[in-house]
XYZ file of C-alpha atoms in Angstrom:
627
model
C 96.425 14.865 -78.653
C 98.228 11.930 -80.427
C 95.456 12.466 -82.903
C 96.231 16.286 -83.206
C 99.965 15.982 -83.051
C 99.701 12.990 -85.939
C 97.698 15.304 -88.213
C 99.643 18.327 -87.962
C 102.778 16.223 -89.119
C 100.516 14.762 -91.534
C 99.829 18.333 -92.439
C 103.524 19.960 -92.585
C 104.897 17.142 -94.634
C 101.881 17.967 -97.063
C 102.832 21.265 -97.359
C 106.348 20.566 -97.840
C 105.280 18.644 -101.082
C 102.809 21.722 -101.649
C 106.077 23.837 -101.478
C 107.875 21.938 -103.743
C 105.050 21.992 -106.246
C 105.212 25.924 -106.195
C 108.725 26.418 -106.437
C 109.019 24.257 -109.480
C 105.874 26.075 -111.003
C 107.368 29.666 -110.320
C 110.534 28.903 -111.994
C 108.759 27.215 -115.243
C 107.425 30.896 -115.485
C 110.327 32.366 -115.064
C 112.310 30.242 -117.895
C 109.012 30.098 -120.191
C 109.317 33.444 -122.763
C 105.672 32.784 -124.976
C 103.069 34.448 -123.040
C 100.298 31.936 -123.656
C 102.294 29.132 -122.558
C 102.906 31.115 -119.477
C 99.566 31.960 -118.468
C 98.736 28.698 -118.496
C 100.989 27.562 -116.295
C 99.823 30.659 -114.104
C 96.320 28.738 -114.491
C 98.210 25.798 -112.565
C 100.243 27.850 -109.777
C 97.465 29.953 -108.756
C 95.667 26.604 -107.769
C 98.641 24.508 -106.236
C 99.813 28.062 -104.081
C 96.257 28.504 -103.299
C 96.170 24.957 -100.610
C 99.241 26.549 -99.280
C 98.807 30.317 -98.315
C 95.467 31.847 -100.468
C 98.262 35.242 -99.986
C 100.327 34.013 -102.542
C 97.741 32.453 -104.837
C 96.257 36.611 -104.854
C 99.673 37.101 -105.723
C 100.558 35.264 -108.602
C 96.422 35.570 -109.488
C 97.163 39.529 -109.607
C 100.515 38.435 -111.691
C 98.723 36.194 -114.701
C 96.159 39.341 -114.721
C 98.756 42.160 -115.324
C 100.116 39.847 -118.152
C 96.695 38.863 -119.744
C 95.698 42.450 -119.822
C 99.250 43.708 -121.262
C 98.737 40.822 -123.926
C 95.002 41.911 -124.811
C 94.281 38.037 -124.430
C 90.931 37.677 -124.359
C 90.394 33.989 -123.476
C 92.138 34.448 -120.597
C 91.239 38.035 -118.512
C 88.359 36.502 -117.449
C 90.055 33.481 -116.148
C 92.062 35.625 -113.680
C 89.536 37.943 -113.072
C 87.401 34.718 -111.663
C 90.736 33.388 -109.878
C 91.572 36.827 -108.325
C 88.140 37.350 -107.301
C 87.891 33.916 -105.189
C 91.375 34.732 -103.452
C 89.717 37.631 -102.387
C 86.226 36.542 -101.032
C 88.197 33.336 -99.290
C 90.528 36.077 -97.152
C 87.015 38.077 -96.695
C 87.549 41.206 -99.224
C 83.993 40.793 -100.394
C 83.949 44.384 -102.345
C 87.515 43.108 -104.258
C 85.760 39.733 -104.737
C 82.626 41.479 -106.547
C 84.659 43.985 -108.975
C 86.741 40.981 -109.890
C 83.743 38.603 -110.434
C 81.908 41.421 -112.758
C 84.618 41.893 -114.662
C 85.107 37.757 -115.349
C 81.495 37.668 -116.356
C 81.731 40.631 -118.671
C 84.677 38.737 -120.061
C 82.933 35.103 -120.579
C 80.082 36.924 -121.771
C 82.108 38.832 -124.374
C 83.838 35.371 -126.109
C 80.429 33.129 -125.280
C 81.914 30.930 -122.858
C 78.927 30.020 -121.142
C 80.566 27.639 -118.732
C 82.829 30.672 -117.073
C 79.194 32.510 -117.122
C 77.685 29.993 -114.885
C 80.843 29.642 -112.684
C 81.794 33.376 -111.699
C 77.189 33.380 -111.082
C 78.341 30.595 -108.230
C 81.002 32.791 -106.793
C 78.763 36.483 -107.086
C 76.110 34.497 -105.420
C 78.606 33.482 -102.735
C 79.613 36.735 -102.308
C 75.756 38.150 -101.656
C 75.238 34.806 -98.701
C 78.439 35.930 -97.369
C 76.651 39.218 -97.005
C 72.980 38.458 -95.592
C 71.486 38.435 -99.547
C 69.798 35.786 -99.816
C 67.640 35.997 -102.171
C 69.990 37.908 -104.604
C 72.337 34.630 -104.372
C 69.060 32.219 -104.919
C 68.507 33.914 -108.422
C 72.155 33.886 -109.291
C 72.237 30.246 -108.552
C 69.448 29.712 -110.193
C 70.708 31.514 -113.151
C 73.744 29.264 -113.198
C 71.674 25.989 -113.108
C 69.950 27.376 -116.381
C 73.114 27.501 -117.607
C 74.602 24.545 -116.789
C 71.410 22.855 -118.095
C 71.764 24.660 -121.495
C 74.992 22.665 -122.235
C 74.097 19.638 -120.358
C 76.860 19.405 -117.817
C 75.764 16.973 -115.499
C 78.855 18.262 -113.073
C 77.803 21.572 -113.276
C 74.252 20.720 -112.669
C 74.610 18.233 -109.653
C 76.740 21.873 -108.607
C 74.303 24.341 -109.155
C 71.468 22.090 -107.785
C 73.781 22.050 -104.107
C 74.285 25.397 -104.246
C 70.717 26.151 -104.608
C 69.691 24.202 -101.507
C 72.108 25.753 -99.803
C 70.221 28.527 -100.464
C 66.917 27.440 -99.931
C 67.705 26.314 -96.651
C 69.675 29.380 -95.453
C 65.517 30.701 -96.442
C 64.294 28.504 -94.028
C 62.662 26.563 -96.731
C 63.840 22.935 -95.514
C 61.761 21.288 -97.848
C 62.772 22.105 -100.952
C 65.968 22.483 -100.202
C 65.967 18.245 -99.191
C 64.061 18.515 -102.792
C 66.845 20.094 -104.644
C 69.736 18.068 -102.506
C 68.067 14.980 -103.231
C 68.598 15.534 -106.690
C 71.912 16.720 -107.057
C 72.603 13.257 -104.470
C 71.224 11.187 -107.597
C 72.742 12.916 -109.849
C 76.027 12.177 -108.647
C 75.371 8.462 -108.568
C 73.896 8.217 -111.329
C 77.157 9.654 -113.273
C 79.411 8.784 -110.528
C 81.133 11.909 -110.235
C 83.747 12.141 -107.546
C 84.365 15.379 -107.559
C 81.173 16.555 -106.427
C 80.634 13.915 -103.359
C 81.935 15.949 -100.864
C 80.014 19.083 -101.760
C 76.286 17.747 -102.125
C 77.559 14.802 -98.381
C 78.467 18.583 -97.040
C 75.257 20.406 -98.195
C 73.280 17.370 -96.928
C 74.828 17.517 -93.890
C 74.043 21.360 -93.029
C 70.112 20.510 -93.715
C 70.229 17.894 -91.357
C 71.951 19.825 -88.782
C 69.208 22.787 -89.689
C 66.330 20.231 -89.618
C 67.227 18.832 -86.060
C 68.400 15.517 -87.415
C 72.526 15.724 -85.761
C 73.279 12.138 -85.580
C 72.423 12.346 -89.716
C 74.291 15.305 -90.131
C 77.421 13.768 -88.843
C 77.101 10.443 -90.715
C 76.877 13.100 -93.939
C 80.138 15.062 -92.455
C 82.141 11.818 -92.742
C 81.210 11.016 -95.593
C 82.582 14.528 -96.862
C 85.568 13.557 -94.190
C 85.735 10.670 -96.467
C 85.151 12.171 -99.729
C 88.606 14.970 -98.397
C 91.122 12.862 -97.490
C 91.702 11.511 -101.079
C 92.942 15.097 -101.918
C 94.534 15.432 -98.418
C 96.704 18.466 -100.091
C 93.204 20.585 -100.260
C 93.666 21.810 -96.647
C 90.671 24.277 -97.130
C 88.356 21.773 -97.627
C 89.694 19.598 -94.452
C 88.988 22.266 -92.774
C 85.224 23.110 -93.864
C 84.728 19.761 -93.357
C 86.237 19.560 -89.708
C 84.461 22.516 -88.609
C 80.879 20.945 -89.978
C 81.791 17.931 -87.842
C 82.677 20.007 -84.721
C 78.964 21.838 -85.531
C 77.270 18.416 -85.428
C 79.396 17.381 -82.360
C 78.470 20.211 -80.305
C 74.072 20.068 -81.163
C 74.886 16.429 -80.129
C 76.443 17.773 -76.585
C 79.685 16.220 -77.138
C 81.576 18.864 -76.350
C 85.454 17.388 -75.817
C 85.259 16.068 -79.766
C 83.628 18.993 -80.682
C 86.684 21.320 -79.414
C 88.940 18.636 -80.991
C 87.633 19.229 -84.344
C 87.063 22.906 -83.898
C 90.532 22.802 -83.339
C 92.456 20.924 -85.811
C 90.491 22.398 -88.598
C 91.628 25.487 -87.116
C 95.501 24.904 -87.626
C 94.811 24.004 -91.172
C 92.523 26.975 -92.260
C 95.464 28.963 -90.670
C 98.228 27.228 -92.670
C 96.691 28.217 -96.153
C 95.627 31.705 -94.713
C 91.828 30.496 -94.958
C 90.116 33.451 -93.360
C 86.231 32.673 -93.984
C 87.309 29.039 -91.853
C 89.439 31.185 -89.197
C 87.064 32.800 -88.580
C 84.158 30.524 -88.125
C 86.530 28.197 -85.690
C 87.514 30.881 -83.603
C 83.721 32.027 -82.798
C 82.559 28.316 -82.828
C 85.715 27.417 -80.298
C 84.254 30.416 -78.106
C 81.118 29.323 -78.130
C 81.584 25.828 -76.953
C 83.858 26.962 -74.378
C 81.813 29.431 -72.960
C 78.843 26.186 -72.221
C 81.259 24.041 -70.564
C 82.395 26.740 -68.562
C 85.815 27.652 -69.395
C 84.824 31.165 -69.592
C 88.773 32.369 -70.099
C 89.206 30.732 -72.561
C 85.735 31.719 -74.529
C 86.933 34.802 -73.996
C 89.885 34.436 -75.686
C 88.436 33.127 -78.520
C 85.591 35.398 -79.293
C 87.825 38.804 -78.607
C 90.061 37.070 -81.948
C 86.747 36.879 -83.333
C 85.417 40.493 -82.682
C 89.209 41.503 -84.212
C 88.103 39.817 -87.765
C 84.900 40.964 -87.904
C 85.926 44.759 -86.807
C 88.635 44.505 -89.883
C 86.099 43.369 -91.841
C 83.261 46.133 -90.977
C 80.695 43.302 -90.062
C 78.676 45.413 -88.310
C 75.134 43.596 -87.659
C 77.393 40.304 -86.376
C 79.189 42.061 -84.066
C 76.268 43.361 -82.014
C 75.880 40.400 -81.154
C 79.415 38.688 -80.531
C 79.692 41.878 -78.138
C 76.821 40.374 -76.342
C 78.325 37.392 -75.963
C 81.573 38.755 -75.029
C 79.453 41.042 -72.194
C 78.337 37.468 -70.674
C 81.591 36.122 -70.612
C 83.208 38.847 -68.508
C 79.668 38.960 -66.635
C 80.512 35.311 -65.550
C 84.265 36.188 -64.628
C 83.063 38.625 -62.513
C 84.462 42.107 -64.371
C 81.629 43.929 -64.188
C 82.999 46.747 -65.389
C 83.834 44.664 -68.999
C 80.206 43.663 -69.495
C 79.399 47.273 -69.189
C 81.521 48.570 -71.622
C 80.645 45.998 -74.009
C 77.158 45.988 -73.678
C 77.881 49.825 -75.009
C 79.215 48.585 -77.609
C 76.789 46.327 -78.729
C 74.013 49.139 -78.398
C 76.844 51.298 -80.440
C 77.056 48.355 -83.223
C 73.153 48.352 -83.394
C 72.859 51.894 -84.399
C 75.444 52.277 -87.020
C 73.985 48.694 -88.681
C 71.023 50.614 -88.707
C 72.068 53.710 -89.422
C 73.827 52.045 -92.653
C 70.580 50.054 -93.523
C 68.599 53.394 -93.149
C 70.996 55.290 -95.841
C 71.068 52.597 -98.353
C 66.804 52.355 -98.466
C 67.337 56.017 -98.632
C 69.261 55.532 -101.809
C 66.858 52.910 -102.806
C 64.425 54.599 -102.723
C 65.082 57.834 -104.355
C 66.432 55.732 -107.764
C 62.963 54.548 -107.243
C 61.498 58.105 -107.284
C 63.883 59.298 -109.865
C 62.394 55.879 -112.413
C 58.867 56.802 -111.777
C 58.870 60.507 -112.514
C 61.120 59.112 -115.952
C 58.904 56.829 -116.851
C 55.972 58.515 -116.170
C 57.415 61.385 -118.151
C 57.885 59.082 -121.252
C 54.227 57.180 -120.403
C 52.860 61.007 -120.483
C 54.918 61.626 -124.228
C 53.793 58.309 -125.527
C 49.948 58.950 -124.858
C 50.638 62.859 -126.165
C 51.846 60.779 -129.725
C 48.956 58.469 -129.510
C 46.375 60.794 -129.012
C 48.300 63.050 -131.999
C 48.029 59.402 -134.161
C 44.960 58.909 -133.709
C 43.556 62.570 -134.536
C 45.547 62.079 -137.884
C 44.429 58.633 -139.137
C 40.883 58.922 -138.014
C 39.952 59.266 -141.660
C 41.497 56.249 -141.852
C 37.700 54.782 -140.773
C 37.068 51.444 -138.867
C 40.345 49.796 -139.368
C 42.792 52.420 -137.812
C 39.530 52.553 -134.940
C 40.206 49.069 -134.114
C 43.377 49.489 -134.424
C 43.275 52.345 -131.781
C 41.209 50.047 -129.171
C 43.811 47.136 -129.608
C 47.049 49.722 -128.650
C 44.296 51.324 -125.801
C 43.925 48.237 -124.338
C 47.457 47.027 -124.237
C 48.591 50.598 -122.734
C 45.580 49.978 -120.266
C 46.834 45.619 -119.468
C 50.206 47.340 -118.925
C 50.031 50.088 -116.878
C 47.696 47.651 -114.394
C 50.357 45.068 -114.313
C 52.830 47.872 -113.329
C 50.494 48.649 -110.357
C 50.515 45.575 -109.804
C 54.498 45.011 -109.711
C 54.182 48.064 -107.496
C 51.677 46.883 -104.869
C 53.622 43.775 -104.651
C 57.206 45.772 -104.253
C 55.083 47.800 -101.156
C 54.319 44.561 -99.832
C 57.927 43.020 -99.770
C 58.711 46.352 -98.557
C 56.314 46.084 -95.503
C 57.009 42.829 -94.646
C 60.938 43.427 -94.665
C 60.603 46.413 -92.387
C 57.935 44.788 -90.036
C 60.828 41.816 -89.621
C 63.403 44.094 -89.047
C 61.118 46.146 -86.606
C 60.546 42.314 -84.514
C 64.197 41.741 -84.307
C 65.206 45.240 -82.828
C 62.768 44.406 -80.330
C 63.820 41.251 -79.768
C 67.631 42.536 -79.144
C 66.166 45.459 -76.727
C 64.372 43.061 -74.954
C 68.100 40.786 -74.627
C 70.101 44.340 -73.737
C 67.254 44.924 -70.864
C 68.011 40.944 -69.684
C 71.423 41.555 -69.371
C 71.100 44.695 -67.684
C 68.504 43.397 -65.113
C 71.589 40.354 -64.880
C 74.203 43.133 -64.886
C 72.037 44.477 -61.495
C 71.144 41.008 -59.937
C 74.639 40.472 -59.535
C 75.377 43.562 -57.377
C 72.527 42.534 -55.106
C 72.482 41.230 -51.695
C 69.475 39.906 -50.840
C 68.590 36.579 -52.411
C 64.511 37.463 -52.717
C 65.208 40.785 -54.736
C 67.822 38.612 -56.629
C 64.731 35.440 -57.101
C 63.021 38.565 -58.422
C 64.956 40.595 -60.467
C 66.244 36.536 -62.532
C 62.299 35.972 -62.451
C 61.765 39.710 -64.601
C 64.433 38.708 -66.331
C 62.962 34.837 -67.951
C 59.645 37.330 -68.587
C 61.438 39.943 -70.671
C 63.707 36.788 -72.145
C 59.799 34.662 -72.567
C 58.280 37.869 -74.701
C 61.597 37.966 -76.755
C 61.969 34.652 -78.033
C 58.454 35.450 -79.467
C 59.938 38.106 -81.701
C 63.106 36.791 -82.358
C 60.591 34.009 -84.125
C 58.406 35.807 -85.729
C 61.131 37.749 -87.220
C 62.859 34.589 -88.109
C 60.359 32.606 -89.455
C 57.914 32.452 -92.897
C 54.746 33.777 -90.906
C 55.112 37.580 -88.929
C 51.639 37.016 -87.716
C 52.077 33.791 -85.845
C 54.572 31.690 -83.922
C 54.870 27.987 -83.557
C 54.348 26.945 -80.344
C 55.646 23.984 -79.683
C 59.316 25.103 -80.856
C 58.640 28.476 -78.303
C 57.888 25.965 -75.490
C 61.270 24.490 -76.390
C 62.961 27.725 -76.428
C 61.621 29.092 -73.590
C 62.077 26.282 -70.762
C 65.570 25.738 -72.122
C 66.144 29.504 -71.337
C 64.632 28.935 -67.563
C 66.129 25.866 -66.948
C 69.389 27.677 -67.910
C 68.627 30.153 -65.645
C 67.945 28.296 -62.316
C 70.585 25.667 -63.355
C 68.337 22.726 -63.425
C 68.984 21.517 -67.147
C 70.623 17.853 -65.226
C 67.822 17.549 -62.698
C 64.260 18.664 -64.314
C 63.098 16.774 -67.794
C 60.619 18.371 -69.373
C 58.073 16.536 -72.055
C 56.389 18.140 -75.102
C 52.838 16.366 -75.641
C 51.541 18.394 -78.645
C 51.629 18.875 -82.389
C 52.705 21.808 -84.189
C 50.571 24.653 -83.691
C 50.525 28.283 -85.231
C 49.382 31.370 -82.671
C 48.599 34.414 -83.028
C 51.063 36.912 -81.285
C 48.106 38.256 -79.173
C 47.502 34.769 -78.051
C 51.480 33.618 -78.309
C 52.827 36.412 -75.334
C 49.981 35.415 -72.813
C 50.546 32.265 -72.560
C 54.586 32.106 -72.936
C 54.418 34.148 -69.950
C 51.946 31.952 -67.784
C 54.042 28.685 -68.851
C 57.213 30.937 -67.940
C 55.848 31.646 -64.088
C 54.185 28.043 -63.716
C 57.484 25.857 -64.335
C 59.329 28.648 -62.908
C 57.369 28.041 -59.169
C 57.590 24.317 -60.086
C 61.211 24.382 -60.057
C 61.589 26.724 -56.586
C 59.008 24.575 -55.059
C 58.109 21.436 -56.655
C 61.613 19.713 -56.268
C 63.072 20.828 -52.847
C 66.034 19.860 -51.916
C 67.499 19.939 -55.326
C 65.398 16.387 -56.327
C 64.699 15.562 -60.114
C 61.785 15.609 -61.370
C 59.451 15.733 -64.813
C 57.402 18.057 -66.734
C 54.931 17.873 -68.930
C 53.709 20.948 -71.476
C 50.435 20.379 -73.672
C 49.140 22.719 -75.876
C 45.898 21.654 -78.109
C 43.029 23.139 -80.314
C 39.676 21.417 -80.028
C 37.449 21.638 -83.461
C 35.598 24.449 -81.281
C 37.954 26.312 -81.540
C 39.131 25.930 -77.667
C 42.616 26.037 -76.887
C 43.672 24.215 -74.147
C 47.145 24.194 -71.920
C 48.190 21.509 -69.811
C 51.238 21.932 -67.308
C 51.543 19.037 -65.020
C 55.095 18.069 -62.932
C 55.159 14.638 -60.093
C 56.425 17.166 -57.135
C 55.525 17.193 -53.946
C 52.067 18.344 -55.062
C 51.667 21.449 -52.981
C 48.329 23.298 -53.370
C 48.199 27.003 -54.653
C 49.210 27.393 -58.606
C 52.381 30.062 -57.261
C 53.974 30.223 -54.634
C 56.018 33.097 -53.397
C 55.919 36.379 -53.381
C 51.898 36.128 -55.090
C 52.660 38.059 -58.129
C 53.097 35.469 -60.066
C 49.800 33.914 -59.219
C 48.366 37.700 -59.949
C 50.004 37.961 -63.120
C 48.643 34.249 -64.509
C 44.933 35.193 -63.382
C 45.388 38.555 -64.675
C 46.657 37.003 -68.493
C 43.755 34.292 -67.881
C 41.114 36.604 -68.082
C 42.769 38.761 -70.932
C 42.659 35.273 -72.750
C 38.739 34.799 -71.718
C 39.977 31.850 -70.126
C 39.194 29.404 -67.368
C 41.982 27.736 -64.663
C 41.637 24.598 -62.711
C 43.835 23.365 -60.237
C 44.641 19.532 -59.243
C 47.089 18.209 -57.379
C 47.706 14.116 -57.416
C 51.064 12.596 -57.393
C 52.260 16.791 -58.306
C 50.449 19.321 -59.310
C 48.180 19.612 -62.879
C 47.228 22.808 -63.932
C 44.414 23.694 -67.147
C 43.941 26.241 -68.688
C 41.061 26.666 -70.845
C 40.987 29.642 -73.547
C 38.079 30.435 -76.324
C 37.736 32.902 -78.966
C 41.360 32.962 -80.178
C 42.412 34.262 -83.682
C 43.221 32.428 -87.005
C 46.396 31.414 -87.017
């Protein structure tokens, strides 16, 4: 609390200094009579005021745009279009931001300002990332990188490589992302680009946290924070790095420290009206409070996050956040509110799907009309070509040879066009398949939530247990579909990561995270979906049985899960615990045992059970599909 108070006092002191600078610049604008000189002052004013209040900076940017347009100053118009777009973007007004970035890009191109074109492409890419269209963002960032390389601008090249690394990370291409961020850091160090250290360290931290290297991510964020403190008047940077450090601490389960970081970052973001950071900090505060059981506090932040998302019409993300609020209300025992937000989640999902369908339909209609026009042009070209052959046939062998060359070129062009069309169709099919897996996962998640709500109203413990086991079975299938749409291979999933997610979900449902230790003695292994789902259900049943019966009286224990594939194609699954070692792979209702037997036969497998200082169950599955 003492450190937070010091930070607030420090921020107030900074803001007072910034306000003084802004006031001085406002007076200078009013006193200056020359238009060009006034525009130079406006540039400084827009930059300084963005550290005080982004809405205020937007106001001055609009004034500067009006003056530049009134005087038709081609040099300054794109500068302030870009500045106005940046302020709209930071206030999550994405459509307005894109409109001004497009105007800035055209203005820079008209006056051959290559660097201005590149920086505007950076900002357009940022908007596409915010909209979830990472592939488009990557195209713009790569184009900006080429322009910076053309200028031999080391600072710009470093910035571009850091942004490309972020795009690749969001596309789950972690190896390629690491290559780009390492190049960016090397350029930074070679040319001592002090202004870029903050950004490359932030990106390196983001990559580390996405790669599961949480300690390394915190080290990089600490380096970024040290750079940000060199310019303490930039509260936007301080809020970004504070939120990032909170994420690393959250992953390390240092929840109290994470809450302090998020709260401090939120305070900075609110001081400068930095809505992107405000939204991120609120969501993270809600998540951490939910994890540690502060449900009332979590709900407060979650509701504020939803309010911002509804205002920004972020329908895709609304679905997941409505489900979070439903779960919080369920924890608080308010079942009517939980059901209300379940319904909102369904409505939001359908609305997002409708928007996506409309966009897809518009794209297909445009493509259809374009193809018709191209076919008509191609037909006309063919007719002209045939007429030319008839007219010039008398010229002999030379004209005939030219005709063959033209025919070959047309054939090659048509072949290439067909190849491009096939590639486009394949990409669309892959996107549709990912969307199917995404929606199946969302539907299964809703089914799981409804089972949870239903069980909360049942008093019979045996029925409650059966409902929870059914909920876990649904979750095990849902995780498979989640891994499929998040991964790059739509036909297979990586089993070690799947087992980790599945096991954590089961332990959480029984509240056994602190007393059951899990070990996964296996390497990365990709398995096709038809095999992965039954194996996941088998592991779900075995782990559920172990938690319920192997460690009575809430004793602590260890469970080992091992999966490996032999050179002959045999897949061996081993699940071992150090519990009391009772015989019979499944106790209780008997349904779990029947399910395991059925799934084992389905996979053409065999099962062996042994009891020695615990229970060990071994399955051998033959004739597996290739992943």
